[in-house]
PDB file of C-alpha atoms in Angstrom:
ATOM      1  CA  ASP A  13      14.031   5.422   3.705  1.00  0.00           C
ATOM      2  CA  SER A  14      10.436   5.868   4.905  1.00  0.00           C
ATOM      3  CA  GLY A  15      11.326   5.831   8.596  1.00  0.00           C
ATOM      4  CA  VAL A  16       9.264   2.685   9.190  1.00  0.00           C
ATOM      5  CA  THR A  17      11.334  -0.301  10.244  1.00  0.00           C
ATOM      6  CA  GLN A  18      10.432  -3.970  10.072  1.00  0.00           C
ATOM      7  CA  THR A  19      12.232  -6.997  11.404  1.00  0.00           C
ATOM      8  CA  PRO A  20      13.211  -9.520  10.334  1.00  0.00           C
ATOM      9  CA  LYS A  21      13.737  -8.907   6.607  1.00  0.00           C
ATOM     10  CA  HIS A  22      13.475 -12.572   5.782  1.00  0.00           C
ATOM     11  CA  LEU A  23      11.948 -15.474   7.650  1.00  0.00           C
ATOM     12  CA  ILE A  24      11.969 -19.108   6.628  1.00  0.00           C
ATOM     13  CA  THR A  25       9.979 -21.559   8.668  1.00  0.00           C
ATOM     14  CA  ALA A  26       8.011 -24.786   8.434  1.00  0.00           C
ATOM     15  CA  THR A  27       4.317 -25.509   8.255  1.00  0.00           C
ATOM     16  CA  GLY A  28       2.590 -25.534  11.610  1.00  0.00           C
ATOM     17  CA  GLN A  29       5.031 -23.121  13.179  1.00  0.00           C
ATOM     18  CA  ARG A  30       4.407 -19.695  14.710  1.00  0.00           C
ATOM     19  CA  VAL A  31       6.275 -16.485  13.891  1.00  0.00           C
ATOM     20  CA  THR A  32       6.227 -12.876  15.029  1.00  0.00           C
ATOM     21  CA  LEU A  33       6.832  -9.934  12.722  1.00  0.00           C
ATOM     22  CA  ARG A  34       7.788  -6.621  14.240  1.00  0.00           C
ATOM     23  CA  CYS A  35       7.180  -3.067  13.074  1.00  0.00           C
ATOM     24  CA  SER A  36       8.332   0.295  14.407  1.00  0.00           C
ATOM     25  CA  PRO A  37       6.388   3.237  12.972  1.00  0.00           C
ATOM     26  CA  ARG A  38       7.780   6.632  12.087  1.00  0.00           C
ATOM     27  CA  SER A  39       8.278   8.995  14.974  1.00  0.00           C
ATOM     28  CA  GLY A  40       4.949  10.645  15.785  1.00  0.00           C
ATOM     29  CA  ASP A  41       2.808   8.214  13.823  1.00  0.00           C
ATOM     30  CA  LEU A  42      -0.006   6.728  15.893  1.00  0.00           C
ATOM     31  CA  SER A  43      -1.525   4.433  13.267  1.00  0.00           C
ATOM     32  CA  VAL A  44       0.012   1.168  12.169  1.00  0.00           C
ATOM     33  CA  TYR A  45      -1.344  -0.904   9.296  1.00  0.00           C
ATOM     34  CA  TRP A  46      -0.443  -4.425   8.255  1.00  0.00           C
ATOM     35  CA  TYR A  47      -0.707  -5.588   4.638  1.00  0.00           C
ATOM     36  CA  GLN A  48      -0.009  -8.908   2.966  1.00  0.00           C
ATOM     37  CA  GLN A  49       1.327  -9.112  -0.576  1.00  0.00           C
ATOM     38  CA  SER A  50       1.062 -12.486  -2.285  1.00  0.00           C
ATOM     39  CA  LEU A  51       1.129 -13.529  -5.915  1.00  0.00           C
ATOM     40  CA  ASP A  52      -2.472 -14.701  -6.004  1.00  0.00           C
ATOM     41  CA  GLN A  53      -4.143 -12.183  -3.673  1.00  0.00           C
ATOM     42  CA  GLY A  54      -2.140  -9.073  -4.452  1.00  0.00           C
ATOM     43  CA  LEU A  55      -1.828  -6.417  -1.740  1.00  0.00           C
ATOM     44  CA  GLN A  56      -4.420  -6.904   0.971  1.00  0.00           C
ATOM     45  CA  PHE A  57      -5.124  -5.005   4.155  1.00  0.00           C
ATOM     46  CA  LEU A  58      -4.989  -7.122   7.282  1.00  0.00           C
ATOM     47  CA  ILE A  59      -5.454  -4.896  10.298  1.00  0.00           C
ATOM     48  CA  GLN A  60      -5.006  -1.357  11.649  1.00  0.00           C
ATOM     49  CA  TYR A  61      -4.072  -0.164  15.117  1.00  0.00           C
ATOM     50  CA  TYR A  62      -4.367   3.386  16.373  1.00  0.00           C
ATOM     51  CA  ASN A  63      -2.588   4.411  19.553  1.00  0.00           C
ATOM     52  CA  GLY A  64      -2.708   0.911  20.968  1.00  0.00           C
ATOM     53  CA  GLU A  65      -6.236  -0.017  19.995  1.00  0.00           C
ATOM     54  CA  GLU A  66      -7.549  -2.020  17.083  1.00  0.00           C
ATOM     55  CA  ARG A  67      -9.263   0.319  14.632  1.00  0.00           C
ATOM     56  CA  ALA A  68     -10.081  -1.764  11.579  1.00  0.00           C
ATOM     57  CA  LYS A  69      -9.869  -5.348  10.421  1.00  0.00           C
ATOM     58  CA  GLY A  70      -9.540  -6.653   6.921  1.00  0.00           C
ATOM     59  CA  ASN A  71      -9.158 -10.155   5.550  1.00  0.00           C
ATOM     60  CA  ILE A  72      -7.097 -11.347   8.479  1.00  0.00           C
ATOM     61  CA  LEU A  73      -7.224 -15.032   9.248  1.00  0.00           C
ATOM     62  CA  GLU A  74      -8.130 -16.215  12.737  1.00  0.00           C
ATOM     63  CA  ARG A  75      -4.665 -17.802  12.932  1.00  0.00           C
ATOM     64  CA  PHE A  76      -3.213 -14.295  12.690  1.00  0.00           C
ATOM     65  CA  SER A  77      -3.255 -11.706  15.443  1.00  0.00           C
ATOM     66  CA  ALA A  78      -1.640  -8.372  16.074  1.00  0.00           C
ATOM     67  CA  GLN A  79      -1.113  -5.823  18.785  1.00  0.00           C
ATOM     68  CA  GLN A  80       0.321  -2.357  19.255  1.00  0.00           C
ATOM     69  CA  PHE A  81       2.334  -1.637  22.355  1.00  0.00           C
ATOM     70  CA  PRO A  82       2.518   1.553  24.478  1.00  0.00           C
ATOM     71  CA  ASP A  83       5.686   2.607  22.640  1.00  0.00           C
ATOM     72  CA  LEU A  84       3.594   2.285  19.436  1.00  0.00           C
ATOM     73  CA  HIS A  85       5.568  -0.536  17.873  1.00  0.00           C
ATOM     74  CA  SER A  86       3.419  -3.355  16.566  1.00  0.00           C
ATOM     75  CA  GLU A  87       3.736  -7.091  16.202  1.00  0.00           C
ATOM     76  CA  LEU A  88       1.927  -9.414  13.826  1.00  0.00           C
ATOM     77  CA  ASN A  89       1.700 -12.991  15.046  1.00  0.00           C
ATOM     78  CA  LEU A  90       1.131 -15.770  12.529  1.00  0.00           C
ATOM     79  CA  SER A  91       0.431 -19.252  13.882  1.00  0.00           C
ATOM     80  CA  SER A  92      -0.249 -22.729  12.487  1.00  0.00           C
ATOM     81  CA  LEU A  93       1.498 -21.585   9.354  1.00  0.00           C
ATOM     82  CA  GLU A  94       0.500 -23.005   5.986  1.00  0.00           C
ATOM     83  CA  LEU A  95       2.289 -22.954   2.643  1.00  0.00           C
ATOM     84  CA  GLY A  96      -0.178 -20.342   1.446  1.00  0.00           C
ATOM     85  CA  ASP A  97       0.927 -17.902   4.133  1.00  0.00           C
ATOM     86  CA  SER A  98       4.177 -17.369   2.256  1.00  0.00           C
ATOM     87  CA  ALA A  99       4.107 -13.718   1.288  1.00  0.00           C
ATOM     88  CA  LEU A 100       5.611 -10.292   1.790  1.00  0.00           C
ATOM     89  CA  TYR A 101       4.177  -8.626   4.881  1.00  0.00           C
ATOM     90  CA  PHE A 102       4.248  -4.858   4.997  1.00  0.00           C
ATOM     91  CA  CYS A 103       3.757  -2.516   7.872  1.00  0.00           C
ATOM     92  CA  ALA A 104       2.773   1.085   7.214  1.00  0.00           C
ATOM     93  CA  SER A 105       2.245   4.031   9.499  1.00  0.00           C
ATOM     94  CA  SER A 106       0.549   7.407   9.374  1.00  0.00           C
ATOM     95  CA  GLN A 107      -0.132  10.437  11.503  1.00  0.00           C
ATOM     96  CA  PRO A 108      -3.581  11.582  12.622  1.00  0.00           C
ATOM     97  CA  ARG A 109      -5.408  13.577   9.928  1.00  0.00           C
ATOM     98  CA  VAL A 110      -2.649  12.828   7.416  1.00  0.00           C
ATOM     99  CA  ASN A 111      -3.754  10.807   4.445  1.00  0.00           C
ATOM    100  CA  GLU A 112      -0.485   9.243   3.435  1.00  0.00           C
ATOM    101  CA  GLN A 113       0.737   5.901   4.662  1.00  0.00           C
ATOM    102  CA  PHE A 114       4.463   5.260   4.713  1.00  0.00           C
ATOM    103  CA  PHE A 115       5.555   1.695   4.201  1.00  0.00           C
ATOM    104  CA  GLY A 116       8.343  -0.271   5.780  1.00  0.00           C
ATOM    105  CA  PRO A 117      10.654  -2.486   3.707  1.00  0.00           C
ATOM    106  CA  GLY A 118       8.554  -5.577   4.408  1.00  0.00           C
ATOM    107  CA  THR A 119       9.229  -9.017   5.859  1.00  0.00           C
ATOM    108  CA  ARG A 120       9.518 -11.853   3.367  1.00  0.00           C
ATOM    109  CA  LEU A 121       7.973 -14.974   4.927  1.00  0.00           C
ATOM    110  CA  THR A 122       8.620 -18.349   3.359  1.00  0.00           C
ATOM    111  CA  VAL A 123       6.787 -21.365   4.731  1.00  0.00           C
ATOM    112  CA  LEU A 124       8.283 -24.700   3.680  1.00  0.00           C
TER     113      LEU A 124
ATOM    114  CA  ALA B  24     -17.018  -2.301  -0.857  1.00  0.00           C
ATOM    115  CA  GLN B  25     -14.554  -0.246  -2.819  1.00  0.00           C
ATOM    116  CA  THR B  26     -12.646  -1.826  -5.667  1.00  0.00           C
ATOM    117  CA  VAL B  27      -9.703  -0.660  -7.735  1.00  0.00           C
ATOM    118  CA  THR B  28      -9.016  -1.953 -11.228  1.00  0.00           C
ATOM    119  CA  GLN B  29      -5.815  -1.656 -13.221  1.00  0.00           C
ATOM    120  CA  SER B  30      -6.522  -3.071 -16.647  1.00  0.00           C
ATOM    121  CA  GLN B  31      -2.935  -3.068 -17.921  1.00  0.00           C
ATOM    122  CA  PRO B  32      -0.879  -5.866 -16.348  1.00  0.00           C
ATOM    123  CA  GLU B  33       2.195  -4.717 -18.269  1.00  0.00           C
ATOM    124  CA  MET B  34       3.298  -1.598 -20.110  1.00  0.00           C
ATOM    125  CA  SER B  35       6.514  -0.563 -21.779  1.00  0.00           C
ATOM    126  CA  VAL B  36       7.945   2.808 -22.772  1.00  0.00           C
ATOM    127  CA  GLN B  37      11.072   4.104 -24.429  1.00  0.00           C
ATOM    128  CA  GLU B  38      13.423   6.146 -22.314  1.00  0.00           C
ATOM    129  CA  ALA B  39      12.539   9.872 -22.482  1.00  0.00           C
ATOM    130  CA  GLU B  40       9.044   9.117 -23.772  1.00  0.00           C
ATOM    131  CA  THR B  41       5.713   9.515 -22.000  1.00  0.00           C
ATOM    132  CA  VAL B  42       3.514   6.704 -20.714  1.00  0.00           C
ATOM    133  CA  THR B  43       0.081   6.636 -19.090  1.00  0.00           C
ATOM    134  CA  LEU B  44      -1.048   3.972 -16.647  1.00  0.00           C
ATOM    135  CA  SER B  45      -4.783   3.457 -16.197  1.00  0.00           C
ATOM    136  CA  CYS B  46      -6.801   2.989 -13.029  1.00  0.00           C
ATOM    137  CA  THR B  47     -10.508   2.909 -12.385  1.00  0.00           C
ATOM    138  CA  TYR B  48     -12.263   2.540  -9.071  1.00  0.00           C
ATOM    139  CA  ASP B  49     -15.703   1.921  -7.735  1.00  0.00           C
ATOM    140  CA  THR B  50     -17.112   3.628  -4.679  1.00  0.00           C
ATOM    141  CA  SER B  51     -20.306   5.178  -3.389  1.00  0.00           C
ATOM    142  CA  GLU B  52     -18.394   7.600  -1.183  1.00  0.00           C
ATOM    143  CA  SER B  53     -17.852  11.235  -2.024  1.00  0.00           C
ATOM    144  CA  ASP B  54     -14.905  11.810   0.298  1.00  0.00           C
ATOM    145  CA  TYR B  55     -11.825   9.772  -0.525  1.00  0.00           C
ATOM    146  CA  TYR B  56      -8.194   9.844  -1.579  1.00  0.00           C
ATOM    147  CA  LEU B  57      -6.365   8.187  -4.422  1.00  0.00           C
ATOM    148  CA  PHE B  58      -2.720   7.269  -4.606  1.00  0.00           C
ATOM    149  CA  TRP B  59      -0.128   5.822  -6.924  1.00  0.00           C
ATOM    150  CA  TYR B  60       2.584   3.740  -5.311  1.00  0.00           C
ATOM    151  CA  LYS B  61       5.732   2.494  -7.012  1.00  0.00           C
ATOM    152  CA  GLN B  62       7.303  -0.840  -6.117  1.00  0.00           C
ATOM    153  CA  PRO B  63      10.778  -1.304  -7.650  1.00  0.00           C
ATOM    154  CA  PRO B  64      12.591  -4.650  -7.579  1.00  0.00           C
ATOM    155  CA  SER B  65      13.700  -3.853  -4.026  1.00  0.00           C
ATOM    156  CA  ARG B  66      10.015  -4.358  -3.079  1.00  0.00           C
ATOM    157  CA  GLN B  67       9.869  -1.096  -1.142  1.00  0.00           C
ATOM    158  CA  MET B  68       6.485   0.648  -1.537  1.00  0.00           C
ATOM    159  CA  ILE B  69       7.108   4.269  -2.487  1.00  0.00           C
ATOM    160  CA  LEU B  70       4.377   6.896  -2.653  1.00  0.00           C
ATOM    161  CA  VAL B  71       4.485   8.620  -6.037  1.00  0.00           C
ATOM    162  CA  ILE B  72       1.510  10.952  -5.962  1.00  0.00           C
ATOM    163  CA  ARG B  73      -1.805  11.489  -4.216  1.00  0.00           C
ATOM    164  CA  GLN B  74      -5.108  13.131  -5.103  1.00  0.00           C
ATOM    165  CA  GLU B  75      -7.866  14.342  -2.839  1.00  0.00           C
ATOM    166  CA  ALA B  76     -11.295  13.695  -4.345  1.00  0.00           C
ATOM    167  CA  TYR B  77     -12.561  17.141  -3.348  1.00  0.00           C
ATOM    168  CA  LYS B  78      -9.833  18.849  -5.372  1.00  0.00           C
ATOM    169  CA  GLN B  79     -10.625  19.460  -9.015  1.00  0.00           C
ATOM    170  CA  GLN B  80      -7.047  20.273  -9.906  1.00  0.00           C
ATOM    171  CA  ASN B  81      -4.970  17.300 -10.982  1.00  0.00           C
ATOM    172  CA  ALA B  82      -1.979  16.553  -8.772  1.00  0.00           C
ATOM    173  CA  THR B  83       1.545  16.895 -10.159  1.00  0.00           C
ATOM    174  CA  GLU B  84       4.891  15.833  -8.749  1.00  0.00           C
ATOM    175  CA  ASN B  85       7.777  16.672 -11.052  1.00  0.00           C
ATOM    176  CA  ARG B  86       7.539  14.222 -14.003  1.00  0.00           C
ATOM    177  CA  PHE B  87       4.486  12.500 -12.564  1.00  0.00           C
ATOM    178  CA  SER B  88       0.963  13.800 -13.022  1.00  0.00           C
ATOM    179  CA  VAL B  89      -2.521  12.380 -12.782  1.00  0.00           C
ATOM    180  CA  ASN B  90      -5.698  12.725 -14.780  1.00  0.00           C
ATOM    181  CA  PHE B  91      -8.479  12.528 -12.214  1.00  0.00           C
ATOM    182  CA  GLN B  92     -11.940  12.143 -13.692  1.00  0.00           C
ATOM    183  CA  LYS B  93     -14.259  11.921 -10.698  1.00  0.00           C
ATOM    184  CA  ALA B  94     -17.492  11.324 -12.591  1.00  0.00           C
ATOM    185  CA  ALA B  95     -15.899   8.542 -14.612  1.00  0.00           C
ATOM    186  CA  LYS B  96     -14.107   7.201 -11.492  1.00  0.00           C
ATOM    187  CA  SER B  97     -10.852   7.206 -13.379  1.00  0.00           C
ATOM    188  CA  PHE B  98      -7.390   8.038 -12.040  1.00  0.00           C
ATOM    189  CA  SER B  99      -4.578   7.619 -14.554  1.00  0.00           C
ATOM    190  CA  LEU B 100      -0.878   8.289 -13.986  1.00  0.00           C
ATOM    191  CA  LYS B 101       1.239   9.998 -16.615  1.00  0.00           C
ATOM    192  CA  ILE B 102       5.002   9.666 -16.467  1.00  0.00           C
ATOM    193  CA  SER B 103       6.843  12.166 -18.643  1.00  0.00           C
ATOM    194  CA  ASP B 104      10.457  11.902 -19.797  1.00  0.00           C
ATOM    195  CA  SER B 105      10.610   8.301 -18.611  1.00  0.00           C
ATOM    196  CA  GLN B 106      13.839   7.200 -16.982  1.00  0.00           C
ATOM    197  CA  LEU B 107      15.340   3.763 -16.469  1.00  0.00           C
ATOM    198  CA  GLY B 108      14.750   4.169 -12.742  1.00  0.00           C
ATOM    199  CA  ASP B 109      11.011   4.412 -13.350  1.00  0.00           C
ATOM    200  CA  ALA B 110      10.883   0.704 -14.158  1.00  0.00           C
ATOM    201  CA  ALA B 111       8.759  -0.867 -11.420  1.00  0.00           C
ATOM    202  CA  MET B 112       5.336  -2.159 -10.484  1.00  0.00           C
ATOM    203  CA  TYR B 113       2.859   0.656 -10.083  1.00  0.00           C
ATOM    204  CA  PHE B 114      -0.128   0.286  -7.814  1.00  0.00           C
ATOM    205  CA  CYS B 115      -3.204   2.453  -7.750  1.00  0.00           C
ATOM    206  CA  ALA B 116      -4.798   2.713  -4.300  1.00  0.00           C
ATOM    207  CA  TYR B 117      -7.993   4.074  -2.769  1.00  0.00           C
ATOM    208  CA  ARG B 118      -8.565   5.307   0.742  1.00  0.00           C
ATOM    209  CA  SER B 119     -11.824   6.381   2.278  1.00  0.00           C
ATOM    210  CA  GLY B 120     -11.917   9.930   3.567  1.00  0.00           C
ATOM    211  CA  GLY B 121     -13.490   8.743   6.776  1.00  0.00           C
ATOM    212  CA  ALA B 122     -16.344  11.218   6.747  1.00  0.00           C
ATOM    213  CA  GLN B 123     -18.837   8.434   6.174  1.00  0.00           C
ATOM    214  CA  GLY B 124     -17.186   6.189   8.721  1.00  0.00           C
ATOM    215  CA  GLY B 125     -15.070   4.387   6.172  1.00  0.00           C
ATOM    216  CA  SER B 126     -11.828   2.692   7.073  1.00  0.00           C
ATOM    217  CA  GLU B 127      -8.459   4.339   6.551  1.00  0.00           C
ATOM    218  CA  LYS B 128      -7.163   1.186   4.906  1.00  0.00           C
ATOM    219  CA  LEU B 129      -5.723   1.298   1.414  1.00  0.00           C
ATOM    220  CA  VAL B 130      -7.455  -0.751  -1.266  1.00  0.00           C
ATOM    221  CA  PHE B 131      -5.011  -1.625  -4.027  1.00  0.00           C
ATOM    222  CA  GLY B 132      -5.329  -2.561  -7.648  1.00  0.00           C
ATOM    223  CA  LYS B 133      -3.445  -5.577  -9.021  1.00  0.00           C
ATOM    224  CA  GLY B 134      -0.654  -3.407 -10.362  1.00  0.00           C
ATOM    225  CA  THR B 135       0.950  -2.560 -13.702  1.00  0.00           C
ATOM    226  CA  LYS B 136       4.485  -3.631 -14.456  1.00  0.00           C
ATOM    227  CA  LEU B 137       6.289  -0.840 -16.270  1.00  0.00           C
ATOM    228  CA  THR B 138       9.356  -1.594 -18.362  1.00  0.00           C
ATOM    229  CA  VAL B 139      11.540   1.260 -19.578  1.00  0.00           C
ATOM    230  CA  ASN B 140      13.565   0.470 -22.697  1.00  0.00           C
ATOM    231  CA  PRO B 141      16.880   2.285 -23.302  1.00  0.00           C
TER     232      PRO B 141
END
């Protein structure tokens, strides 16, 4: 158990819908990262938040957005869902000046 | 942009034997970190080992060790005395050290699926 929690574990929805994925980092970790794992794209970085502010952006679609709240939990919002958004979404967290990222168990999103 | 290449989509090893997984990367940075993550069928991403680029000594964690060749930009993982529980996808990952303003994001290779035969 990495100490990073993600909810829900599984999500099944339809095209065009909007979903919210939630992540709680390890105690003391200020950085939260979101990654997408799909069969065709592999593991890709989406976005990073540090202490409530956006720090870095990767290949995140405009239909996707994220935020980190004062209690440091983070949410990833996916809207206008398409079949190709079906993937495993990971959240990871790390402490300042620590190089390791600890991953949550992931949320499996299926878009039908 | 940094890239990570794992040229072996699949590997197999006999239980108790040794196997080496290959990884090469491309970067113009001098300050960075390299990692191997394991992803078993449960899909959980588990950190196996890490290497700081400024350290010449190869990292070791129990049965897992790396061969870090900085000039060749190579970072292979050796698993000794392979166990059935080692069967998983293994991902090589790169992270900028940040000294040159690089992102802290992880850049992953495509992965190597390791099968351990009894």
